[in-house]
């Protein structure tokens, strides 16, 4: 009557789930689609790292969730000129950043009325501009939004299946001062490169720590309790996992 159901652990075959099989076959970290944690109110991303023993045999996979707050804040606060703003879009077509937090993860860009993404695409191959952006991955398109006309510059980040976009007022881009366009485009290109670098540095830091934890776990699993405890200064999920493993020694 409470509406709460119990799940029998034996019935949960995680070895058949795609993230487990992909991590096992790919032998490298798997980045799952971002989602919004309704309790914390932040965008999260799951990273799955395969675990191997000292002989290189697959032992299992560690799945951990990390907050995207730092990346989201950087993207949301960036501006180009007077009107240019950046945004992140998931490869599935949902917003990863947006001024309206209710739209994050919950709505497809091609269905967002007044955004310009829902309007007809310039190519007959696609129904909407949102669909065109997701399919092409990089380029420039015009958006007729409820707030005016904008040029939208976008570039796909393949490894994460994200699209980084910059939306700038068409009036500002087409201003008579020629240097404005040149400087704006230069800033956009530099920003895209910096964002990609920051994102990958954070991802590499996370995966490095996960690999360290997984190696530690593998040694404990083989019965080697002589291994030194891991030094931990983090309070996130990986830090909690590290503390839990340290208590096993």
PDB file of C-alpha atoms in Angstrom:
ATOM      1  CA  UNK A   1       0.000   0.000   0.000  1.00  0.00           C
ATOM      2  CA  UNK A   2       2.923   2.338   0.566  1.00  0.00           C
ATOM      3  CA  UNK A   3       3.834   2.199  -3.100  1.00  0.00           C
ATOM      4  CA  UNK A   4       7.374   1.091  -2.279  1.00  0.00           C
ATOM      5  CA  UNK A   5       8.579  -2.102  -3.949  1.00  0.00           C
ATOM      6  CA  UNK A   6      11.565  -4.248  -3.065  1.00  0.00           C
ATOM      7  CA  UNK A   7      14.193  -5.312  -5.576  1.00  0.00           C
ATOM      8  CA  UNK A   8      15.880  -8.664  -5.081  1.00  0.00           C
ATOM      9  CA  UNK A   9      19.611  -8.179  -5.582  1.00  0.00           C
ATOM     10  CA  UNK A  10      19.932 -11.535  -7.330  1.00  0.00           C
ATOM     11  CA  UNK A  11      17.518 -10.311 -10.023  1.00  0.00           C
ATOM     12  CA  UNK A  12      19.631  -7.248 -10.794  1.00  0.00           C
ATOM     13  CA  UNK A  13      22.024  -8.510 -13.462  1.00  0.00           C
ATOM     14  CA  UNK A  14      24.318  -5.531 -13.820  1.00  0.00           C
ATOM     15  CA  UNK A  15      26.672  -7.594 -16.001  1.00  0.00           C
ATOM     16  CA  UNK A  16      24.061  -7.388 -18.771  1.00  0.00           C
ATOM     17  CA  UNK A  17      23.685  -3.597 -18.593  1.00  0.00           C
ATOM     18  CA  UNK A  18      25.204  -1.683 -21.500  1.00  0.00           C
ATOM     19  CA  UNK A  19      27.535   0.477 -19.421  1.00  0.00           C
ATOM     20  CA  UNK A  20      29.106  -2.616 -17.878  1.00  0.00           C
ATOM     21  CA  UNK A  21      29.490  -4.498 -21.162  1.00  0.00           C
ATOM     22  CA  UNK A  22      30.776  -1.372 -22.965  1.00  0.00           C
ATOM     23  CA  UNK A  23      33.385  -0.725 -20.275  1.00  0.00           C
ATOM     24  CA  UNK A  24      34.452  -4.360 -20.412  1.00  0.00           C
ATOM     25  CA  UNK A  25      34.736  -4.559 -24.198  1.00  0.00           C
ATOM     26  CA  UNK A  26      36.128  -1.046 -24.711  1.00  0.00           C
ATOM     27  CA  UNK A  27      38.751  -1.302 -21.941  1.00  0.00           C
ATOM     28  CA  UNK A  28      38.416   2.419 -21.241  1.00  0.00           C
ATOM     29  CA  UNK A  29      36.172   4.761 -19.226  1.00  0.00           C
ATOM     30  CA  UNK A  30      32.565   5.131 -20.391  1.00  0.00           C
ATOM     31  CA  UNK A  31      30.782   8.479 -20.007  1.00  0.00           C
ATOM     32  CA  UNK A  32      27.048   8.076 -19.556  1.00  0.00           C
ATOM     33  CA  UNK A  33      24.459  10.695 -20.551  1.00  0.00           C
ATOM     34  CA  UNK A  34      24.136  13.548 -18.072  1.00  0.00           C
ATOM     35  CA  UNK A  35      21.077  13.763 -15.851  1.00  0.00           C
ATOM     36  CA  UNK A  36      19.643  16.153 -13.306  1.00  0.00           C
ATOM     37  CA  UNK A  37      19.652  15.149  -9.659  1.00  0.00           C
ATOM     38  CA  UNK A  38      16.256  16.345  -8.450  1.00  0.00           C
ATOM     39  CA  UNK A  39      17.340  16.376  -4.798  1.00  0.00           C
ATOM     40  CA  UNK A  40      20.565  18.347  -5.246  1.00  0.00           C
ATOM     41  CA  UNK A  41      19.197  20.330  -8.190  1.00  0.00           C
ATOM     42  CA  UNK A  42      22.436  19.934 -10.164  1.00  0.00           C
ATOM     43  CA  UNK A  43      23.449  18.209 -13.378  1.00  0.00           C
ATOM     44  CA  UNK A  44      25.340  14.977 -12.827  1.00  0.00           C
ATOM     45  CA  UNK A  45      27.321  12.644 -15.058  1.00  0.00           C
ATOM     46  CA  UNK A  46      28.143   8.988 -14.482  1.00  0.00           C
ATOM     47  CA  UNK A  47      31.589   7.641 -15.340  1.00  0.00           C
ATOM     48  CA  UNK A  48      32.230   3.903 -15.569  1.00  0.00           C
ATOM     49  CA  UNK A  49      35.826   2.707 -15.290  1.00  0.00           C
ATOM     50  CA  UNK A  50      36.819  -0.924 -15.958  1.00  0.00           C
ATOM     51  CA  UNK A  51      38.896  -2.611 -13.251  1.00  0.00           C
ATOM     52  CA  UNK A  52      41.702  -5.084 -13.973  1.00  0.00           C
ATOM     53  CA  UNK A  53      43.877  -7.191 -11.706  1.00  0.00           C
ATOM     54  CA  UNK A  54      47.662  -7.156 -11.761  1.00  0.00           C
ATOM     55  CA  UNK A  55      47.662  -9.682 -14.609  1.00  0.00           C
ATOM     56  CA  UNK A  56      45.424  -7.557 -16.808  1.00  0.00           C
ATOM     57  CA  UNK A  57      42.315  -9.703 -16.299  1.00  0.00           C
ATOM     58  CA  UNK A  58      38.989  -7.897 -16.189  1.00  0.00           C
ATOM     59  CA  UNK A  59      37.738  -7.795 -12.617  1.00  0.00           C
ATOM     60  CA  UNK A  60      34.674  -5.577 -12.786  1.00  0.00           C
ATOM     61  CA  UNK A  61      33.622  -1.951 -13.253  1.00  0.00           C
ATOM     62  CA  UNK A  62      33.248   1.048 -10.964  1.00  0.00           C
ATOM     63  CA  UNK A  63      30.352   3.395 -11.651  1.00  0.00           C
ATOM     64  CA  UNK A  64      30.473   6.804  -9.957  1.00  0.00           C
ATOM     65  CA  UNK A  65      28.436   9.995 -10.301  1.00  0.00           C
ATOM     66  CA  UNK A  66      30.112  13.399 -10.445  1.00  0.00           C
ATOM     67  CA  UNK A  67      28.658  16.899 -10.390  1.00  0.00           C
ATOM     68  CA  UNK A  68      29.039  19.101 -13.454  1.00  0.00           C
ATOM     69  CA  UNK A  69      28.680  22.280 -11.405  1.00  0.00           C
ATOM     70  CA  UNK A  70      32.092  23.766 -12.243  1.00  0.00           C
ATOM     71  CA  UNK A  71      31.635  23.246 -15.979  1.00  0.00           C
ATOM     72  CA  UNK A  72      28.011  24.431 -15.914  1.00  0.00           C
ATOM     73  CA  UNK A  73      28.898  27.595 -13.996  1.00  0.00           C
ATOM     74  CA  UNK A  74      31.746  28.434 -16.357  1.00  0.00           C
ATOM     75  CA  UNK A  75      29.547  27.983 -19.418  1.00  0.00           C
ATOM     76  CA  UNK A  76      26.614  29.940 -17.971  1.00  0.00           C
ATOM     77  CA  UNK A  77      28.763  32.914 -16.908  1.00  0.00           C
ATOM     78  CA  UNK A  78      30.612  33.301 -20.204  1.00  0.00           C
ATOM     79  CA  UNK A  79      29.611  36.163 -22.518  1.00  0.00           C
ATOM     80  CA  UNK A  80      30.764  37.379 -25.937  1.00  0.00           C
ATOM     81  CA  UNK A  81      30.371  41.104 -26.554  1.00  0.00           C
ATOM     82  CA  UNK A  82      27.096  42.555 -25.337  1.00  0.00           C
ATOM     83  CA  UNK A  83      24.699  39.711 -26.185  1.00  0.00           C
ATOM     84  CA  UNK A  84      26.702  36.526 -26.751  1.00  0.00           C
ATOM     85  CA  UNK A  85      26.098  33.659 -24.337  1.00  0.00           C
ATOM     86  CA  UNK A  86      27.310  30.076 -24.226  1.00  0.00           C
ATOM     87  CA  UNK A  87      25.374  26.884 -23.626  1.00  0.00           C
ATOM     88  CA  UNK A  88      25.914  23.148 -23.464  1.00  0.00           C
ATOM     89  CA  UNK A  89      23.597  20.702 -25.206  1.00  0.00           C
ATOM     90  CA  UNK A  90      23.602  16.948 -24.705  1.00  0.00           C
ATOM     91  CA  UNK A  91      23.935  14.699 -27.729  1.00  0.00           C
ATOM     92  CA  UNK A  92      20.415  13.482 -26.945  1.00  0.00           C
ATOM     93  CA  UNK A  93      19.117  17.000 -27.611  1.00  0.00           C
ATOM     94  CA  UNK A  94      18.426  18.230 -24.075  1.00  0.00           C
ATOM     95  CA  UNK A  95      19.886  21.324 -22.425  1.00  0.00           C
ATOM     96  CA  UNK A  96      22.822  20.827 -20.055  1.00  0.00           C
ATOM     97  CA  UNK A  97      22.858  24.555 -19.260  1.00  0.00           C
ATOM     98  CA  UNK A  98      20.088  27.116 -19.594  1.00  0.00           C
ATOM     99  CA  UNK A  99      19.013  30.373 -17.951  1.00  0.00           C
ATOM    100  CA  UNK A 100      15.749  28.612 -17.144  1.00  0.00           C
ATOM    101  CA  UNK A 101      16.804  25.789 -14.823  1.00  0.00           C
ATOM    102  CA  UNK A 102      13.473  24.006 -15.372  1.00  0.00           C
ATOM    103  CA  UNK A 103      14.502  23.337 -18.978  1.00  0.00           C
ATOM    104  CA  UNK A 104      17.762  21.605 -18.099  1.00  0.00           C
ATOM    105  CA  UNK A 105      17.630  17.917 -19.076  1.00  0.00           C
ATOM    106  CA  UNK A 106      13.822  18.046 -19.141  1.00  0.00           C
ATOM    107  CA  UNK A 107      13.181  19.480 -22.608  1.00  0.00           C
ATOM    108  CA  UNK A 108      14.438  18.835 -26.132  1.00  0.00           C
ATOM    109  CA  UNK A 109      15.882  21.897 -27.871  1.00  0.00           C
ATOM    110  CA  UNK A 110      13.842  21.105 -31.003  1.00  0.00           C
ATOM    111  CA  UNK A 111      10.663  21.324 -28.902  1.00  0.00           C
ATOM    112  CA  UNK A 112      11.540  24.509 -27.012  1.00  0.00           C
ATOM    113  CA  UNK A 113       9.048  27.112 -28.238  1.00  0.00           C
ATOM    114  CA  UNK A 114      10.562  30.530 -28.859  1.00  0.00           C
ATOM    115  CA  UNK A 115      14.172  29.303 -28.760  1.00  0.00           C
ATOM    116  CA  UNK A 116      14.622  29.244 -32.529  1.00  0.00           C
ATOM    117  CA  UNK A 117      15.710  25.612 -32.369  1.00  0.00           C
ATOM    118  CA  UNK A 118      12.147  24.511 -33.099  1.00  0.00           C
ATOM    119  CA  UNK A 119      11.911  26.449 -36.380  1.00  0.00           C
ATOM    120  CA  UNK A 120      12.325  24.855 -39.784  1.00  0.00           C
ATOM    121  CA  UNK A 121      15.888  23.909 -40.723  1.00  0.00           C
ATOM    122  CA  UNK A 122      17.707  25.553 -43.610  1.00  0.00           C
ATOM    123  CA  UNK A 123      18.192  22.112 -45.148  1.00  0.00           C
ATOM    124  CA  UNK A 124      15.287  19.922 -46.232  1.00  0.00           C
ATOM    125  CA  UNK A 125      17.161  16.963 -44.757  1.00  0.00           C
ATOM    126  CA  UNK A 126      16.121  18.019 -41.257  1.00  0.00           C
ATOM    127  CA  UNK A 127      12.762  18.972 -39.780  1.00  0.00           C
ATOM    128  CA  UNK A 128      14.036  21.571 -37.314  1.00  0.00           C
ATOM    129  CA  UNK A 129      17.191  23.560 -36.682  1.00  0.00           C
ATOM    130  CA  UNK A 130      17.613  21.681 -33.426  1.00  0.00           C
ATOM    131  CA  UNK A 131      17.654  18.396 -35.319  1.00  0.00           C
ATOM    132  CA  UNK A 132      20.118  19.855 -37.826  1.00  0.00           C
ATOM    133  CA  UNK A 133      22.485  20.967 -35.055  1.00  0.00           C
ATOM    134  CA  UNK A 134      22.431  17.538 -33.418  1.00  0.00           C
ATOM    135  CA  UNK A 135      23.035  15.774 -36.727  1.00  0.00           C
ATOM    136  CA  UNK A 136      25.803  17.986 -38.111  1.00  0.00           C
ATOM    137  CA  UNK A 137      27.661  18.520 -34.830  1.00  0.00           C
ATOM    138  CA  UNK A 138      29.413  21.735 -35.837  1.00  0.00           C
ATOM    139  CA  UNK A 139      28.685  24.862 -37.844  1.00  0.00           C
ATOM    140  CA  UNK A 140      26.754  28.116 -37.782  1.00  0.00           C
ATOM    141  CA  UNK A 141      23.025  28.680 -38.088  1.00  0.00           C
ATOM    142  CA  UNK A 142      20.560  31.530 -37.541  1.00  0.00           C
ATOM    143  CA  UNK A 143      17.916  31.454 -34.831  1.00  0.00           C
ATOM    144  CA  UNK A 144      14.724  33.490 -34.862  1.00  0.00           C
ATOM    145  CA  UNK A 145      13.893  33.570 -31.154  1.00  0.00           C
ATOM    146  CA  UNK A 146      11.265  35.304 -29.076  1.00  0.00           C
ATOM    147  CA  UNK A 147      13.972  37.842 -28.112  1.00  0.00           C
ATOM    148  CA  UNK A 148      15.198  38.545 -31.648  1.00  0.00           C
ATOM    149  CA  UNK A 149      17.485  37.103 -34.288  1.00  0.00           C
ATOM    150  CA  UNK A 150      20.711  35.366 -33.308  1.00  0.00           C
ATOM    151  CA  UNK A 151      23.631  33.599 -34.916  1.00  0.00           C
ATOM    152  CA  UNK A 152      24.410  30.273 -33.265  1.00  0.00           C
ATOM    153  CA  UNK A 153      27.952  28.883 -33.469  1.00  0.00           C
ATOM    154  CA  UNK A 154      28.319  25.292 -32.304  1.00  0.00           C
ATOM    155  CA  UNK A 155      30.933  22.563 -31.976  1.00  0.00           C
ATOM    156  CA  UNK A 156      30.544  18.953 -30.849  1.00  0.00           C
ATOM    157  CA  UNK A 157      32.747  17.457 -28.121  1.00  0.00           C
ATOM    158  CA  UNK A 158      32.824  13.892 -29.419  1.00  0.00           C
ATOM    159  CA  UNK A 159      34.197  12.072 -26.399  1.00  0.00           C
ATOM    160  CA  UNK A 160      31.411  13.349 -24.155  1.00  0.00           C
ATOM    161  CA  UNK A 161      28.741  13.601 -26.852  1.00  0.00           C
ATOM    162  CA  UNK A 162      28.054  17.249 -25.936  1.00  0.00           C
ATOM    163  CA  UNK A 163      27.580  20.276 -28.152  1.00  0.00           C
ATOM    164  CA  UNK A 164      29.078  23.603 -27.064  1.00  0.00           C
ATOM    165  CA  UNK A 165      27.202  26.565 -28.542  1.00  0.00           C
ATOM    166  CA  UNK A 166      27.556  30.346 -28.589  1.00  0.00           C
ATOM    167  CA  UNK A 167      24.472  32.455 -29.322  1.00  0.00           C
ATOM    168  CA  UNK A 168      25.167  36.047 -30.436  1.00  0.00           C
ATOM    169  CA  UNK A 169      22.706  38.715 -31.576  1.00  0.00           C
ATOM    170  CA  UNK A 170      22.709  39.019 -35.362  1.00  0.00           C
ATOM    171  CA  UNK A 171      22.615  42.823 -35.014  1.00  0.00           C
ATOM    172  CA  UNK A 172      25.805  42.738 -32.966  1.00  0.00           C
ATOM    173  CA  UNK A 173      27.568  40.332 -35.331  1.00  0.00           C
ATOM    174  CA  UNK A 174      26.558  42.420 -38.344  1.00  0.00           C
ATOM    175  CA  UNK A 175      27.560  45.719 -36.755  1.00  0.00           C
ATOM    176  CA  UNK A 176      29.300  48.130 -39.161  1.00  0.00           C
ATOM    177  CA  UNK A 177      32.515  47.946 -37.166  1.00  0.00           C
ATOM    178  CA  UNK A 178      34.317  45.126 -38.950  1.00  0.00           C
ATOM    179  CA  UNK A 179      36.645  44.442 -36.075  1.00  0.00           C
ATOM    180  CA  UNK A 180      33.721  43.416 -33.886  1.00  0.00           C
ATOM    181  CA  UNK A 181      33.036  40.342 -35.980  1.00  0.00           C
ATOM    182  CA  UNK A 182      36.722  39.454 -36.126  1.00  0.00           C
ATOM    183  CA  UNK A 183      37.231  39.846 -32.384  1.00  0.00           C
ATOM    184  CA  UNK A 184      33.989  37.994 -31.567  1.00  0.00           C
ATOM    185  CA  UNK A 185      34.907  35.045 -33.762  1.00  0.00           C
ATOM    186  CA  UNK A 186      38.399  34.948 -32.245  1.00  0.00           C
ATOM    187  CA  UNK A 187      36.965  34.961 -28.724  1.00  0.00           C
ATOM    188  CA  UNK A 188      34.467  32.232 -29.658  1.00  0.00           C
ATOM    189  CA  UNK A 189      37.176  29.975 -31.063  1.00  0.00           C
ATOM    190  CA  UNK A 190      39.446  30.551 -28.057  1.00  0.00           C
ATOM    191  CA  UNK A 191      36.551  29.947 -25.667  1.00  0.00           C
ATOM    192  CA  UNK A 192      35.616  26.660 -27.357  1.00  0.00           C
ATOM    193  CA  UNK A 193      39.211  25.465 -27.057  1.00  0.00           C
ATOM    194  CA  UNK A 194      39.491  26.558 -23.414  1.00  0.00           C
ATOM    195  CA  UNK A 195      36.170  24.918 -22.487  1.00  0.00           C
ATOM    196  CA  UNK A 196      37.150  21.655 -24.149  1.00  0.00           C
ATOM    197  CA  UNK A 197      40.510  21.731 -22.343  1.00  0.00           C
ATOM    198  CA  UNK A 198      38.921  22.449 -18.941  1.00  0.00           C
ATOM    199  CA  UNK A 199      36.314  19.725 -19.419  1.00  0.00           C
ATOM    200  CA  UNK A 200      38.894  17.121 -20.367  1.00  0.00           C
ATOM    201  CA  UNK A 201      41.224  18.105 -17.520  1.00  0.00           C
ATOM    202  CA  UNK A 202      38.378  17.587 -15.065  1.00  0.00           C
ATOM    203  CA  UNK A 203      37.386  14.286 -16.668  1.00  0.00           C
ATOM    204  CA  UNK A 204      41.005  13.070 -16.662  1.00  0.00           C
ATOM    205  CA  UNK A 205      41.350  14.040 -12.998  1.00  0.00           C
ATOM    206  CA  UNK A 206      38.207  12.088 -12.144  1.00  0.00           C
ATOM    207  CA  UNK A 207      39.188   8.985 -14.137  1.00  0.00           C
ATOM    208  CA  UNK A 208      42.724   9.082 -12.689  1.00  0.00           C
ATOM    209  CA  UNK A 209      41.308   9.012  -9.171  1.00  0.00           C
ATOM    210  CA  UNK A 210      38.863   6.254 -10.092  1.00  0.00           C
ATOM    211  CA  UNK A 211      41.678   4.183 -11.564  1.00  0.00           C
ATOM    212  CA  UNK A 212      43.693   4.702  -8.373  1.00  0.00           C
ATOM    213  CA  UNK A 213      40.741   3.569  -6.268  1.00  0.00           C
ATOM    214  CA  UNK A 214      40.027   0.593  -8.546  1.00  0.00           C
ATOM    215  CA  UNK A 215      43.642  -0.564  -8.335  1.00  0.00           C
ATOM    216  CA  UNK A 216      43.489  -0.295  -4.564  1.00  0.00           C
ATOM    217  CA  UNK A 217      40.235  -2.285  -4.508  1.00  0.00           C
ATOM    218  CA  UNK A 218      41.730  -4.973  -6.731  1.00  0.00           C
ATOM    219  CA  UNK A 219      44.634  -5.521  -4.323  1.00  0.00           C
ATOM    220  CA  UNK A 220      42.267  -5.829  -1.370  1.00  0.00           C
ATOM    221  CA  UNK A 221      40.081  -8.236  -3.365  1.00  0.00           C
ATOM    222  CA  UNK A 222      43.071 -10.533  -3.930  1.00  0.00           C
ATOM    223  CA  UNK A 223      43.706 -10.669  -0.193  1.00  0.00           C
ATOM    224  CA  UNK A 224      46.621  -8.248  -0.119  1.00  0.00           C
ATOM    225  CA  UNK A 225      46.022  -6.168   3.008  1.00  0.00           C
ATOM    226  CA  UNK A 226      49.604  -4.885   3.139  1.00  0.00           C
ATOM    227  CA  UNK A 227      48.772  -2.092   0.688  1.00  0.00           C
ATOM    228  CA  UNK A 228      49.085   1.430   2.076  1.00  0.00           C
ATOM    229  CA  UNK A 229      45.808   3.342   2.647  1.00  0.00           C
ATOM    230  CA  UNK A 230      44.924   5.885  -0.006  1.00  0.00           C
ATOM    231  CA  UNK A 231      45.420   9.549   0.814  1.00  0.00           C
ATOM    232  CA  UNK A 232      42.098  11.315   0.408  1.00  0.00           C
ATOM    233  CA  UNK A 233      41.264  15.026   0.568  1.00  0.00           C
ATOM    234  CA  UNK A 234      38.079  14.893  -1.485  1.00  0.00           C
ATOM    235  CA  UNK A 235      34.539  14.919  -0.108  1.00  0.00           C
ATOM    236  CA  UNK A 236      32.799  13.835  -3.318  1.00  0.00           C
ATOM    237  CA  UNK A 237      31.598  10.332  -4.237  1.00  0.00           C
ATOM    238  CA  UNK A 238      35.114   9.173  -5.094  1.00  0.00           C
ATOM    239  CA  UNK A 239      36.393  10.471  -1.766  1.00  0.00           C
ATOM    240  CA  UNK A 240      33.623   8.620   0.076  1.00  0.00           C
ATOM    241  CA  UNK A 241      34.512   5.452  -1.810  1.00  0.00           C
ATOM    242  CA  UNK A 242      38.180   5.916  -0.858  1.00  0.00           C
ATOM    243  CA  UNK A 243      37.306   6.327   2.837  1.00  0.00           C
ATOM    244  CA  UNK A 244      35.119   3.218   2.723  1.00  0.00           C
ATOM    245  CA  UNK A 245      37.911   1.116   1.209  1.00  0.00           C
ATOM    246  CA  UNK A 246      40.461   2.452   3.679  1.00  0.00           C
ATOM    247  CA  UNK A 247      38.298   1.239   6.567  1.00  0.00           C
ATOM    248  CA  UNK A 248      38.544  -2.294   5.184  1.00  0.00           C
ATOM    249  CA  UNK A 249      42.290  -2.458   5.975  1.00  0.00           C
TER     250      UNK A 249
END
